[in-house]
CSV table of C-alpha atoms in Angstrom, one decimal:
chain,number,residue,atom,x,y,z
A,1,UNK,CA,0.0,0.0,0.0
A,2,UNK,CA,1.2,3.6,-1.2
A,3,UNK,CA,0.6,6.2,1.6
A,4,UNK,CA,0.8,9.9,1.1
A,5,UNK,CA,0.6,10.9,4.8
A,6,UNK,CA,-1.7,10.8,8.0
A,7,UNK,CA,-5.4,12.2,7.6
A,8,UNK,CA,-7.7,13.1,4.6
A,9,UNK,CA,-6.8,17.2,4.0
A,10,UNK,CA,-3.3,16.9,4.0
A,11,UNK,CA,-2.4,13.3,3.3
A,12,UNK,CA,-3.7,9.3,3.1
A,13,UNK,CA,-7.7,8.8,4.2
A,14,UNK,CA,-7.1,6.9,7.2
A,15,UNK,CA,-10.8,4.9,6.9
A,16,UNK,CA,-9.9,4.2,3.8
A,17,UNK,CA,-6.1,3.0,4.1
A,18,UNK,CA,-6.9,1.3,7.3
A,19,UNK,CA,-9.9,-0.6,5.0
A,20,UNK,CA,-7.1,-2.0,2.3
A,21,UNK,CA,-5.0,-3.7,5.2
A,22,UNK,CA,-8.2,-5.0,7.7
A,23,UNK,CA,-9.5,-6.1,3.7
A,24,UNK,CA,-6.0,-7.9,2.8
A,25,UNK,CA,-5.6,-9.1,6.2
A,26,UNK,CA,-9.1,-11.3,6.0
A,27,UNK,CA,-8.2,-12.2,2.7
A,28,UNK,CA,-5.3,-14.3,4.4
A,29,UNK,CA,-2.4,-11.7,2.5
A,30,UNK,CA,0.4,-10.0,3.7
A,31,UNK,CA,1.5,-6.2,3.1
A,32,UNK,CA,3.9,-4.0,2.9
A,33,UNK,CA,3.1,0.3,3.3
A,34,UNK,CA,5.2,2.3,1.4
A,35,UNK,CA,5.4,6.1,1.2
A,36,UNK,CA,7.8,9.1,-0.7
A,37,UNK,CA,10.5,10.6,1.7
A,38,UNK,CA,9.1,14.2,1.3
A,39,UNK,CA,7.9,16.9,3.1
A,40,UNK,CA,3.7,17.2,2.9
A,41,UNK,CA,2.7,20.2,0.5
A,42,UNK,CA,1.2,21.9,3.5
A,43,UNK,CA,-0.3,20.6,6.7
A,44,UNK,CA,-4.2,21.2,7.8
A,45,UNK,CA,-5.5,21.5,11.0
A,46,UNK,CA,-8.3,18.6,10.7
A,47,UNK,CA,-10.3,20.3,13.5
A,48,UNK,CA,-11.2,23.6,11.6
A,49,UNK,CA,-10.1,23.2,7.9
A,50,UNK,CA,-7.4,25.7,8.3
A,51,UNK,CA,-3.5,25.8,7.2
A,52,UNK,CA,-1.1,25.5,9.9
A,53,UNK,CA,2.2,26.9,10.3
A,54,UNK,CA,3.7,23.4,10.5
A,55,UNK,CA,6.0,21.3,8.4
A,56,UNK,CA,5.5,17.1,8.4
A,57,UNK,CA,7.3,14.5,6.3
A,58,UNK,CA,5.0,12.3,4.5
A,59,UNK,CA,7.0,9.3,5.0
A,60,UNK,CA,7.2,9.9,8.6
A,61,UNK,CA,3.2,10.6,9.2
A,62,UNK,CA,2.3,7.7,7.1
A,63,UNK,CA,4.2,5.4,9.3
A,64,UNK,CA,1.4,6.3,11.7
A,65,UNK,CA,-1.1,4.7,9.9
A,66,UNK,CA,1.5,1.6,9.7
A,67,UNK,CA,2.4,1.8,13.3
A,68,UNK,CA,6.3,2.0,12.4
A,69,UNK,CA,6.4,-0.5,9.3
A,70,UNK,CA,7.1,1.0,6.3
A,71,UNK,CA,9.7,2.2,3.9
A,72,UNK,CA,10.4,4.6,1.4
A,73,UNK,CA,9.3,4.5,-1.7
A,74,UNK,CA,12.1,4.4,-3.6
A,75,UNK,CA,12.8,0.4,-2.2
A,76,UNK,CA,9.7,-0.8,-4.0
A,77,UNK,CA,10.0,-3.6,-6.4
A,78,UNK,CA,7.6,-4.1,-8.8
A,79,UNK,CA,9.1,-8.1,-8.7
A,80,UNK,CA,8.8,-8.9,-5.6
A,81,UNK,CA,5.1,-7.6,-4.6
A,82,UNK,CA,2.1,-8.8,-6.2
A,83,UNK,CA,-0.3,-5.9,-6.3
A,84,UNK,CA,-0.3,-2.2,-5.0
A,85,UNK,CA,-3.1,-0.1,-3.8
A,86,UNK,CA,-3.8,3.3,-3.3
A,87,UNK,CA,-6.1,4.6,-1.0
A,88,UNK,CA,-7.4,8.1,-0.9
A,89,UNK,CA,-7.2,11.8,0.4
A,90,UNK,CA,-6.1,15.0,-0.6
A,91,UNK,CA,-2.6,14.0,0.0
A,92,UNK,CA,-2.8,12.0,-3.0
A,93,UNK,CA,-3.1,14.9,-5.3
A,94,UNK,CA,-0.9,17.6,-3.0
A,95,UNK,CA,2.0,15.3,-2.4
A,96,UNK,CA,2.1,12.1,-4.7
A,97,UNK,CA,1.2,14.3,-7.8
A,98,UNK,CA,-0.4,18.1,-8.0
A,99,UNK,CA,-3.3,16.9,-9.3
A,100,UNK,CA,-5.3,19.2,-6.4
A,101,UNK,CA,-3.4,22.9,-8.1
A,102,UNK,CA,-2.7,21.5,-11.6
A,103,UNK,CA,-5.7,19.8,-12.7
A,104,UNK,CA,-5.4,17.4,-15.8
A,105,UNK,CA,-1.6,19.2,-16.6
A,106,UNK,CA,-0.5,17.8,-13.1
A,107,UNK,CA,2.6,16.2,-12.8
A,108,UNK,CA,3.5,12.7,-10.8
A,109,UNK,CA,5.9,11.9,-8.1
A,110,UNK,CA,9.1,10.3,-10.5
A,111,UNK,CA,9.1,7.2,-8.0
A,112,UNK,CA,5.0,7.1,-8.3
A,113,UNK,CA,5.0,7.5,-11.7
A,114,UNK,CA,7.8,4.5,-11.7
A,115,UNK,CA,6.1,2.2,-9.6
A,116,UNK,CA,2.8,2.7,-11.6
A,117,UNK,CA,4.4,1.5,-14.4
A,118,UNK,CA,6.3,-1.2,-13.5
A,119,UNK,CA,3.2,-2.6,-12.3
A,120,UNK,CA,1.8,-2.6,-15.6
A,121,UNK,CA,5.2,-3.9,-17.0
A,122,UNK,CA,4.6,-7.1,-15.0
A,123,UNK,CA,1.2,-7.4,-15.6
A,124,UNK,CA,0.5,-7.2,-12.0
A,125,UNK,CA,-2.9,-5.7,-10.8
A,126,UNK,CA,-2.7,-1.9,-9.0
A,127,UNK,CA,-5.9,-0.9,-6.8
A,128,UNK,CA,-6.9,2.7,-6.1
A,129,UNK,CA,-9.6,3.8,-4.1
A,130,UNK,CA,-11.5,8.0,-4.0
A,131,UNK,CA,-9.3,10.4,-5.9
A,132,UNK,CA,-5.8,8.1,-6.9
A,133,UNK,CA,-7.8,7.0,-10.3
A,134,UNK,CA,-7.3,10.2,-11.0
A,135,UNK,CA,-3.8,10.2,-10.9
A,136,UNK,CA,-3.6,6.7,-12.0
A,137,UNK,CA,-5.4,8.4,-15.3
A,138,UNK,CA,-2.6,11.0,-15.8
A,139,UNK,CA,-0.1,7.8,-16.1
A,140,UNK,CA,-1.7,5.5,-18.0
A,141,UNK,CA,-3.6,6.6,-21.0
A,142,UNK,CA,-7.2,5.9,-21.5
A,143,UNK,CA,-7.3,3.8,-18.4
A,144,UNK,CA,-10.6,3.3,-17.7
A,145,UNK,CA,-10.9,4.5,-13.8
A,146,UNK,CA,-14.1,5.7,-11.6
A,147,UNK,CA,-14.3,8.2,-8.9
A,148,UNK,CA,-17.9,7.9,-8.4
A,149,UNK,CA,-20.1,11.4,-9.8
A,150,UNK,CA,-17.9,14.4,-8.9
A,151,UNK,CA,-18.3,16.7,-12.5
A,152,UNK,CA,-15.4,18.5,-11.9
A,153,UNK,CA,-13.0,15.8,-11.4
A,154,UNK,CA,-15.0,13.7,-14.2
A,155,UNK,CA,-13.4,17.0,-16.6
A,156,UNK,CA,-10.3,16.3,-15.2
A,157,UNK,CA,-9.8,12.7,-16.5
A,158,UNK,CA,-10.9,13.4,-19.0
A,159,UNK,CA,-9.4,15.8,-20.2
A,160,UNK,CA,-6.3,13.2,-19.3
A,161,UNK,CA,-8.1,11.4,-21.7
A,162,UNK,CA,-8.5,9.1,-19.3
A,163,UNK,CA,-12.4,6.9,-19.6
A,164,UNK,CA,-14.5,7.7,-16.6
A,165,UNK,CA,-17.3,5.3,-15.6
A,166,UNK,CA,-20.1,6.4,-13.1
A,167,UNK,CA,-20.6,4.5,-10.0
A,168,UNK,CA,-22.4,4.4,-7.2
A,169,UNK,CA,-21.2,3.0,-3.0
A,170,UNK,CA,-19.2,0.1,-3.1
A,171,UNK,CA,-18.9,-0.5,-6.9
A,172,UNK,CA,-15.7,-1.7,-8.9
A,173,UNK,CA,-14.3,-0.8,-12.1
A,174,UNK,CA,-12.1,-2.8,-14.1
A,175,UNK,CA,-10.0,-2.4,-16.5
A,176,UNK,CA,-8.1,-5.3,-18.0
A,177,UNK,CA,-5.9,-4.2,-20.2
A,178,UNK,CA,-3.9,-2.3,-17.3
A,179,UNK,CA,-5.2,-4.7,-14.5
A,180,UNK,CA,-6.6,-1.8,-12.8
A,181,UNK,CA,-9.4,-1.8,-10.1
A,182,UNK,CA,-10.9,1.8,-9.0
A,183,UNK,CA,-13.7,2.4,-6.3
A,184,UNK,CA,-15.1,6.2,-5.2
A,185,UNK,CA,-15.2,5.6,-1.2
A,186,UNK,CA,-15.7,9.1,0.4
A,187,UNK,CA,-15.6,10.8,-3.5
A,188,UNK,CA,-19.0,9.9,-2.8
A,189,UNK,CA,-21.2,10.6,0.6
A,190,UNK,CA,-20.5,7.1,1.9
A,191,UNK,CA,-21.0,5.3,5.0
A,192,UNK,CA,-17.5,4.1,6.4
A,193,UNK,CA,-18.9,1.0,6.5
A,194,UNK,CA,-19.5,1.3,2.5
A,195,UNK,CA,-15.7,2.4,2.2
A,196,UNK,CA,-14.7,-1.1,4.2
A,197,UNK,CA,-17.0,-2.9,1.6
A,198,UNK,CA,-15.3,-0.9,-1.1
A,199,UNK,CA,-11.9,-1.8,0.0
A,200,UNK,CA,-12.5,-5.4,0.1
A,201,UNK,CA,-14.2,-5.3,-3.6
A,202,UNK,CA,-11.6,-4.1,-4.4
A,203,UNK,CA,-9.2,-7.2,-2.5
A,204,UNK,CA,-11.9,-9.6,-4.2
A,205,UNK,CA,-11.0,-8.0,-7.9
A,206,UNK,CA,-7.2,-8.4,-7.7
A,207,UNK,CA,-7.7,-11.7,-5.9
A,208,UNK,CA,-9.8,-12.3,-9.1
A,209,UNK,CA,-7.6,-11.2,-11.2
A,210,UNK,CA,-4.5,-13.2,-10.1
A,211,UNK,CA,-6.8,-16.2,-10.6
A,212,UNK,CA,-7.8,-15.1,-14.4
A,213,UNK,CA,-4.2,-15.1,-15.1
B,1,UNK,CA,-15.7,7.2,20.8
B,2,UNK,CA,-13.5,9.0,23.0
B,3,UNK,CA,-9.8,9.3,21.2
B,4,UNK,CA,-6.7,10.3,22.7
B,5,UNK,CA,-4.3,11.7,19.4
B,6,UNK,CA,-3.5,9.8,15.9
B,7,UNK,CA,-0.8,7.2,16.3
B,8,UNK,CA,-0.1,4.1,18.4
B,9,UNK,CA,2.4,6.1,20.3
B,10,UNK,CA,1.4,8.9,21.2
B,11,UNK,CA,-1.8,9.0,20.5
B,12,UNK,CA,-4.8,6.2,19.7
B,13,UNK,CA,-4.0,3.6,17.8
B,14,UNK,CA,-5.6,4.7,14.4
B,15,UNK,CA,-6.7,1.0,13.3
B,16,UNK,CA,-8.3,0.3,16.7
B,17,UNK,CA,-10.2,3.8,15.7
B,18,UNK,CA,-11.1,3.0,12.5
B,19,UNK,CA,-12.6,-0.9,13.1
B,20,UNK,CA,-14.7,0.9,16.1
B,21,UNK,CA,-16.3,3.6,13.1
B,22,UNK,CA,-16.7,0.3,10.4
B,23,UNK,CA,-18.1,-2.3,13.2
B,24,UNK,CA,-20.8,0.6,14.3
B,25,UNK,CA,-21.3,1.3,11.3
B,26,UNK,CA,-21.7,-2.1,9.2
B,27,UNK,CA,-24.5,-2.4,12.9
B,28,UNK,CA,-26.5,0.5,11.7
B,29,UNK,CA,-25.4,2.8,14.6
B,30,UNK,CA,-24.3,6.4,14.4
B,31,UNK,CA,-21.2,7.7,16.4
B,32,UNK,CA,-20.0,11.2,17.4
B,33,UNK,CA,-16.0,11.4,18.4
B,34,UNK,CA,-15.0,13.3,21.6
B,35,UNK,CA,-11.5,14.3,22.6
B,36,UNK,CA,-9.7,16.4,25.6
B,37,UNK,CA,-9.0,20.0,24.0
B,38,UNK,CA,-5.3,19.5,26.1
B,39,UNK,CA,-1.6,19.2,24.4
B,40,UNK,CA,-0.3,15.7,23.7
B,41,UNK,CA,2.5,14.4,26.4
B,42,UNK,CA,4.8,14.8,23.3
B,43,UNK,CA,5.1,13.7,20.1
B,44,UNK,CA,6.5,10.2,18.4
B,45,UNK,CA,8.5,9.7,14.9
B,46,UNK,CA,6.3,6.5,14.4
B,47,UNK,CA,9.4,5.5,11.7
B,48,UNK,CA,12.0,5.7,14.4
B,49,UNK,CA,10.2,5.3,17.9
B,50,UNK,CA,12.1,8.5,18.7
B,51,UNK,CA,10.6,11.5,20.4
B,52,UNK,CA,10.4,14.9,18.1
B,53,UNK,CA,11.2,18.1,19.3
B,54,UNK,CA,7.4,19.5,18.6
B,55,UNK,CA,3.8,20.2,20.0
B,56,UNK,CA,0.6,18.6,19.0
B,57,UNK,CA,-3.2,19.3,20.7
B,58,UNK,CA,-5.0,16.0,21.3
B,59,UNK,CA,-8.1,17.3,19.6
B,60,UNK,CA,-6.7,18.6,16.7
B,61,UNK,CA,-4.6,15.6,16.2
B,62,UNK,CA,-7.7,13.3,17.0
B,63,UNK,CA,-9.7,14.9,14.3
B,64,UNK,CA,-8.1,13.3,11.6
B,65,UNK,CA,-9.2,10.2,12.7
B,66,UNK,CA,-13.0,12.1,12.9
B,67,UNK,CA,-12.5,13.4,9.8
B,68,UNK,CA,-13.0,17.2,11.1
B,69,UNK,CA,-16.3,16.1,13.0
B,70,UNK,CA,-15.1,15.8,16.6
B,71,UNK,CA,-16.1,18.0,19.9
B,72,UNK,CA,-14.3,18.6,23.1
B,73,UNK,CA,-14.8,16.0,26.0
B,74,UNK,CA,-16.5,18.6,28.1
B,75,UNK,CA,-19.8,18.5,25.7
B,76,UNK,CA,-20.6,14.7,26.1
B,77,UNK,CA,-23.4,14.7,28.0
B,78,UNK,CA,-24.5,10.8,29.2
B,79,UNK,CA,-28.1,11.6,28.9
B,80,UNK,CA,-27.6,12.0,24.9
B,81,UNK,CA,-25.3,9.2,24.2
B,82,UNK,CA,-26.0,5.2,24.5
B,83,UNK,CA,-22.5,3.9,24.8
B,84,UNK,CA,-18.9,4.7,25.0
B,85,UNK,CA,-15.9,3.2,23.3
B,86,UNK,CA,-12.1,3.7,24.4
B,87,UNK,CA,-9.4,2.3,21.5
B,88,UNK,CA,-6.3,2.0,22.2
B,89,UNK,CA,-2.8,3.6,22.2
B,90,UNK,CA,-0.4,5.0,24.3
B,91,UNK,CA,-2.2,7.8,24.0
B,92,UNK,CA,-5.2,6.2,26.5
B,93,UNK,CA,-1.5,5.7,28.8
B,94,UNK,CA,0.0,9.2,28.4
B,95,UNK,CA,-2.9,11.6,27.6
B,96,UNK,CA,-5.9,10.4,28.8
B,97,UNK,CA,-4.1,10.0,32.4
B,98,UNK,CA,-0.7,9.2,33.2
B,99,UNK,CA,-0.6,5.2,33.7
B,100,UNK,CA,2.6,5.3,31.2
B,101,UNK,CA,4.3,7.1,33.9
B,102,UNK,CA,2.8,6.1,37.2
B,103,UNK,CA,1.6,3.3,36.9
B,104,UNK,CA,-1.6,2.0,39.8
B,105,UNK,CA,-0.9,5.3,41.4
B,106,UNK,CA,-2.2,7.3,38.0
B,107,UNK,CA,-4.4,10.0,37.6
B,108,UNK,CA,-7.3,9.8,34.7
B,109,UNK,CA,-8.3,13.3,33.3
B,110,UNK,CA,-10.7,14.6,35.2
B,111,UNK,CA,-13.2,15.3,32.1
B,112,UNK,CA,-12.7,11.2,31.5
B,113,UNK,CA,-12.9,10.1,34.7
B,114,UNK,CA,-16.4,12.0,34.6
B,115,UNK,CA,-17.7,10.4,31.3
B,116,UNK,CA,-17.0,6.8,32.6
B,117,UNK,CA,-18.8,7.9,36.2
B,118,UNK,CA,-21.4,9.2,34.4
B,119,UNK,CA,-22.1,6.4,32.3
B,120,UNK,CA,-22.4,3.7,34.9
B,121,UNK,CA,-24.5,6.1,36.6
B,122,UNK,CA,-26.7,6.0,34.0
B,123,UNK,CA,-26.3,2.3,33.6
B,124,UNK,CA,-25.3,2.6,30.0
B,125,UNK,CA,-22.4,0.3,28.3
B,126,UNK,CA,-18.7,1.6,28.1
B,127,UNK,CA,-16.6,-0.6,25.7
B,128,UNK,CA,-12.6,-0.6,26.2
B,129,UNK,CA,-10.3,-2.0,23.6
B,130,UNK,CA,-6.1,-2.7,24.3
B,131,UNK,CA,-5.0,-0.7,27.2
B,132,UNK,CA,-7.8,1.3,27.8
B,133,UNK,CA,-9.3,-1.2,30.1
B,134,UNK,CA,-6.3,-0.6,32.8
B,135,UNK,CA,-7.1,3.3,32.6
B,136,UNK,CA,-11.0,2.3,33.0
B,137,UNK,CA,-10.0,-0.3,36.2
B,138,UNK,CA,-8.6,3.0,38.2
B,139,UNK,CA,-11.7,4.8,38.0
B,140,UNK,CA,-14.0,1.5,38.3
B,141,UNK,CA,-13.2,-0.1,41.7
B,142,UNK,CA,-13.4,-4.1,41.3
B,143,UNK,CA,-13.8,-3.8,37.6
B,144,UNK,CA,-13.8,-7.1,35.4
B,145,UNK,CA,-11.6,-6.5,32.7
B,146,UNK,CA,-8.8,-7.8,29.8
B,147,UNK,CA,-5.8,-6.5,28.4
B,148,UNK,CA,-4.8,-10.0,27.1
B,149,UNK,CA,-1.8,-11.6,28.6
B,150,UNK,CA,0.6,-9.1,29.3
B,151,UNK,CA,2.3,-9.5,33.0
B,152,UNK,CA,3.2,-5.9,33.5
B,153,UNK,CA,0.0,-4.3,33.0
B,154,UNK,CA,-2.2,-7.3,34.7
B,155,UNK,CA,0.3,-6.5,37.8
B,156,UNK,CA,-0.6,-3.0,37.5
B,157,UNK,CA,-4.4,-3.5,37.0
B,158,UNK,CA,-4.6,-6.2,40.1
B,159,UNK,CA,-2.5,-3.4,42.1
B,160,UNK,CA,-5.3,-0.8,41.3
B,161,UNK,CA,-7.6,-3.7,42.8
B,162,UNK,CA,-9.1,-4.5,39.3
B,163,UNK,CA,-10.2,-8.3,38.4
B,164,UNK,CA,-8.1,-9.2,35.3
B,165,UNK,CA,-9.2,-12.4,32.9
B,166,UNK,CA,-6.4,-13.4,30.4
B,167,UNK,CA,-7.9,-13.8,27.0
B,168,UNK,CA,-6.7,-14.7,23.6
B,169,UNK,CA,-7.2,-12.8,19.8
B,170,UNK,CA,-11.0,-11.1,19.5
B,171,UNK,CA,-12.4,-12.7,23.2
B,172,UNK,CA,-14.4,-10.1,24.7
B,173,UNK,CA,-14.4,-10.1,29.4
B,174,UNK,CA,-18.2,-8.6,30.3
B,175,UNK,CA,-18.3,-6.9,33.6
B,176,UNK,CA,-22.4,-7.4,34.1
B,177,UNK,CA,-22.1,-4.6,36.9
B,178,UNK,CA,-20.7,-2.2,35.6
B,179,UNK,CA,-21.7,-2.8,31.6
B,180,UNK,CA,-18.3,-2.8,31.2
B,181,UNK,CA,-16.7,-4.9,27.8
B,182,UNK,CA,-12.9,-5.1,27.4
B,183,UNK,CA,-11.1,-7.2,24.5
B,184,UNK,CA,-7.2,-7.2,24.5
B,185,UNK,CA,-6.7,-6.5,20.2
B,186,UNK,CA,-3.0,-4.6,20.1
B,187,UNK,CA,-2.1,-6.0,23.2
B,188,UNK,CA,-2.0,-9.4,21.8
B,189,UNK,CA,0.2,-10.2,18.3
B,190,UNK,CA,-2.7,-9.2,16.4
B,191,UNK,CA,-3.1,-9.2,12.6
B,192,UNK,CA,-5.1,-6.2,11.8
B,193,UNK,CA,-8.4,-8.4,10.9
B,194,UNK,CA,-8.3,-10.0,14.8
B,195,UNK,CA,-8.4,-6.5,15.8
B,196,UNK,CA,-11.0,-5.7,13.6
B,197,UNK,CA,-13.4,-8.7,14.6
B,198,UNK,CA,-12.3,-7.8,18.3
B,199,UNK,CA,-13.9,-3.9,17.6
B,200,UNK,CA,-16.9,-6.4,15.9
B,201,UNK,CA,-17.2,-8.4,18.7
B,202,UNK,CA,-17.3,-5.2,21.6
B,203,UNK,CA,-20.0,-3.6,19.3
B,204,UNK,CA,-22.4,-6.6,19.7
B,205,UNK,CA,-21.8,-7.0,23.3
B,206,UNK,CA,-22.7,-3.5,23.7
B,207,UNK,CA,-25.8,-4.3,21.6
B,208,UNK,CA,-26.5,-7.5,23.5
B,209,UNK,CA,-26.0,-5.2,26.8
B,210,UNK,CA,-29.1,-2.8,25.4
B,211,UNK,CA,-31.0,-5.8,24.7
B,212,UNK,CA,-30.8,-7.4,28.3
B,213,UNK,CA,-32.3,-3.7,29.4
């Protein structure tokens, strides 16, 4: 799993990360959370919304979510994993890629962008859950991706030319030619309890998708 | 759901958190998150275990497990809510009182020491999860709890006169008088889907609690 910090303004969705490893964890599989060694594009004060006059390291406030175990991103190997996820939150688009100031001309971490497509290299599946289809989009082109009904980020992809698909709680797109799953989660207004079922549909599809090949 | 920061140590243990929100949620229930508007002990680099030279607020940390939608401890009124649930953390241990420190002879905040009083006055369930019960045990005399297996805290909960049951992964001790329900998760080598089905498995003793009424 591919974090981008701790909380949903300025880095990974925590429901949403925490989801992916209860998800894999049930499903009997092991994991590994990996995040960039950067500094966060900002860092928000959860409580009221507002910046703070703060600097964090991503790498070091995403080993929160992975209580300690985790490493950089830059030791990722697309060989000896068998799948990568991506869960949500603004720190997807403000520190793995500027997709949240850039729009569809955003650029991607280099070492994102890398693992991304070494993944699809060795035909191995990649998850991504809320926003990250969007930045999955800017990679691959015409990936077929959801993020659930949001207009404005629906003109984004595709303006990537990436192919969005409408979806509603819970629902799975695939797209076989890159082995890519995509859920919305909290793009749309859902219960955690729908993110959890999202996370593990989206388990269920790589799962399936090791088995197809 | 009372938290205590965002992090195992220094704060609540976020995946402990997060099951809570899913388990009541996937139940039906609604939940509002409560915090102590105080400054953390200190603050952890989860990567390296080391202390950091900064200053973080409980609530505002605590709010990005909430998501933004948290409100100080001193507006939970009993009367209005029909449970309470303590995850984990070091946080319960360093924040929430000073057991980390002092051990049996601890002090609990004064705003949670009055939320658990008020709730057993009002005969309504309190759920505990990893070392929350051993915070819990100092402000309930004779209290029936688990923590799991570990020597050094059952010492320190029998010295505070508490009644400790060892358990394994996911077992949940029910203290009938006190509608008290304790289940060990972090405390024990958990994989992340035990603690998850321990969270499960506190959220439908507090529902079997209701039903006895």
């Amino acid at each position: 799993m591919i974090l981008s910090g701790c909380g949903v303004y300025d880095g990974s969705e925590i429901h949403e990360a925490t989801s992916i490893l209860i998800a894999l964890s049930m499903r009997g599989l092991s994991y590994q959370c990996f995040a960039p060694n950067i500094m966060q594009h900002h860092v928000v004060n959860h409580l009221t919304g507002e910046e703070m006059d703060e600097q964090r390291n991503v790498l070091v406030e995403s080993a929160r979510i992975a209580r300690g175990d985790i490493k950089e991103i830059g030791d990722f190997s697309a060989e000896t994993f068998d799948a990568v996820i991506f869960p949500g939150g603004f720190g997807v688009a403000k520190n793995l890629c500027d997709l949240a100031f850039e729009g569809a001309a955003c650029e991607v971490h280099e070492d994102i962008r890398k693992v991304i497509l070494w993944m699809v290299k060795e035909e191995k599946p990649i998850g991504a859950l809320c926003i990250s289809p969007a930045m999955i989009a800017r990679v691959l082109p015409q990936a077929d991706v959801t993020i659930g009904q949001d207009r404005s980020t629906i003109d984004v992809i595709e303006a990537m030319e990436g192919v969005h698909h409408n979806t509603d709680n819970c629902e799975v797109i695939v797209d076989e030619k890159y082995k890519l799953v995509t859920t919305p989660c909290y793009m749309l207004d859902a219960t955690i309890a729908e993110v959890f079922q999202g996370a593990l549909n989206i388990v269920d599809e790589i799962i399936q998708l090791w088995n197809e090949k």
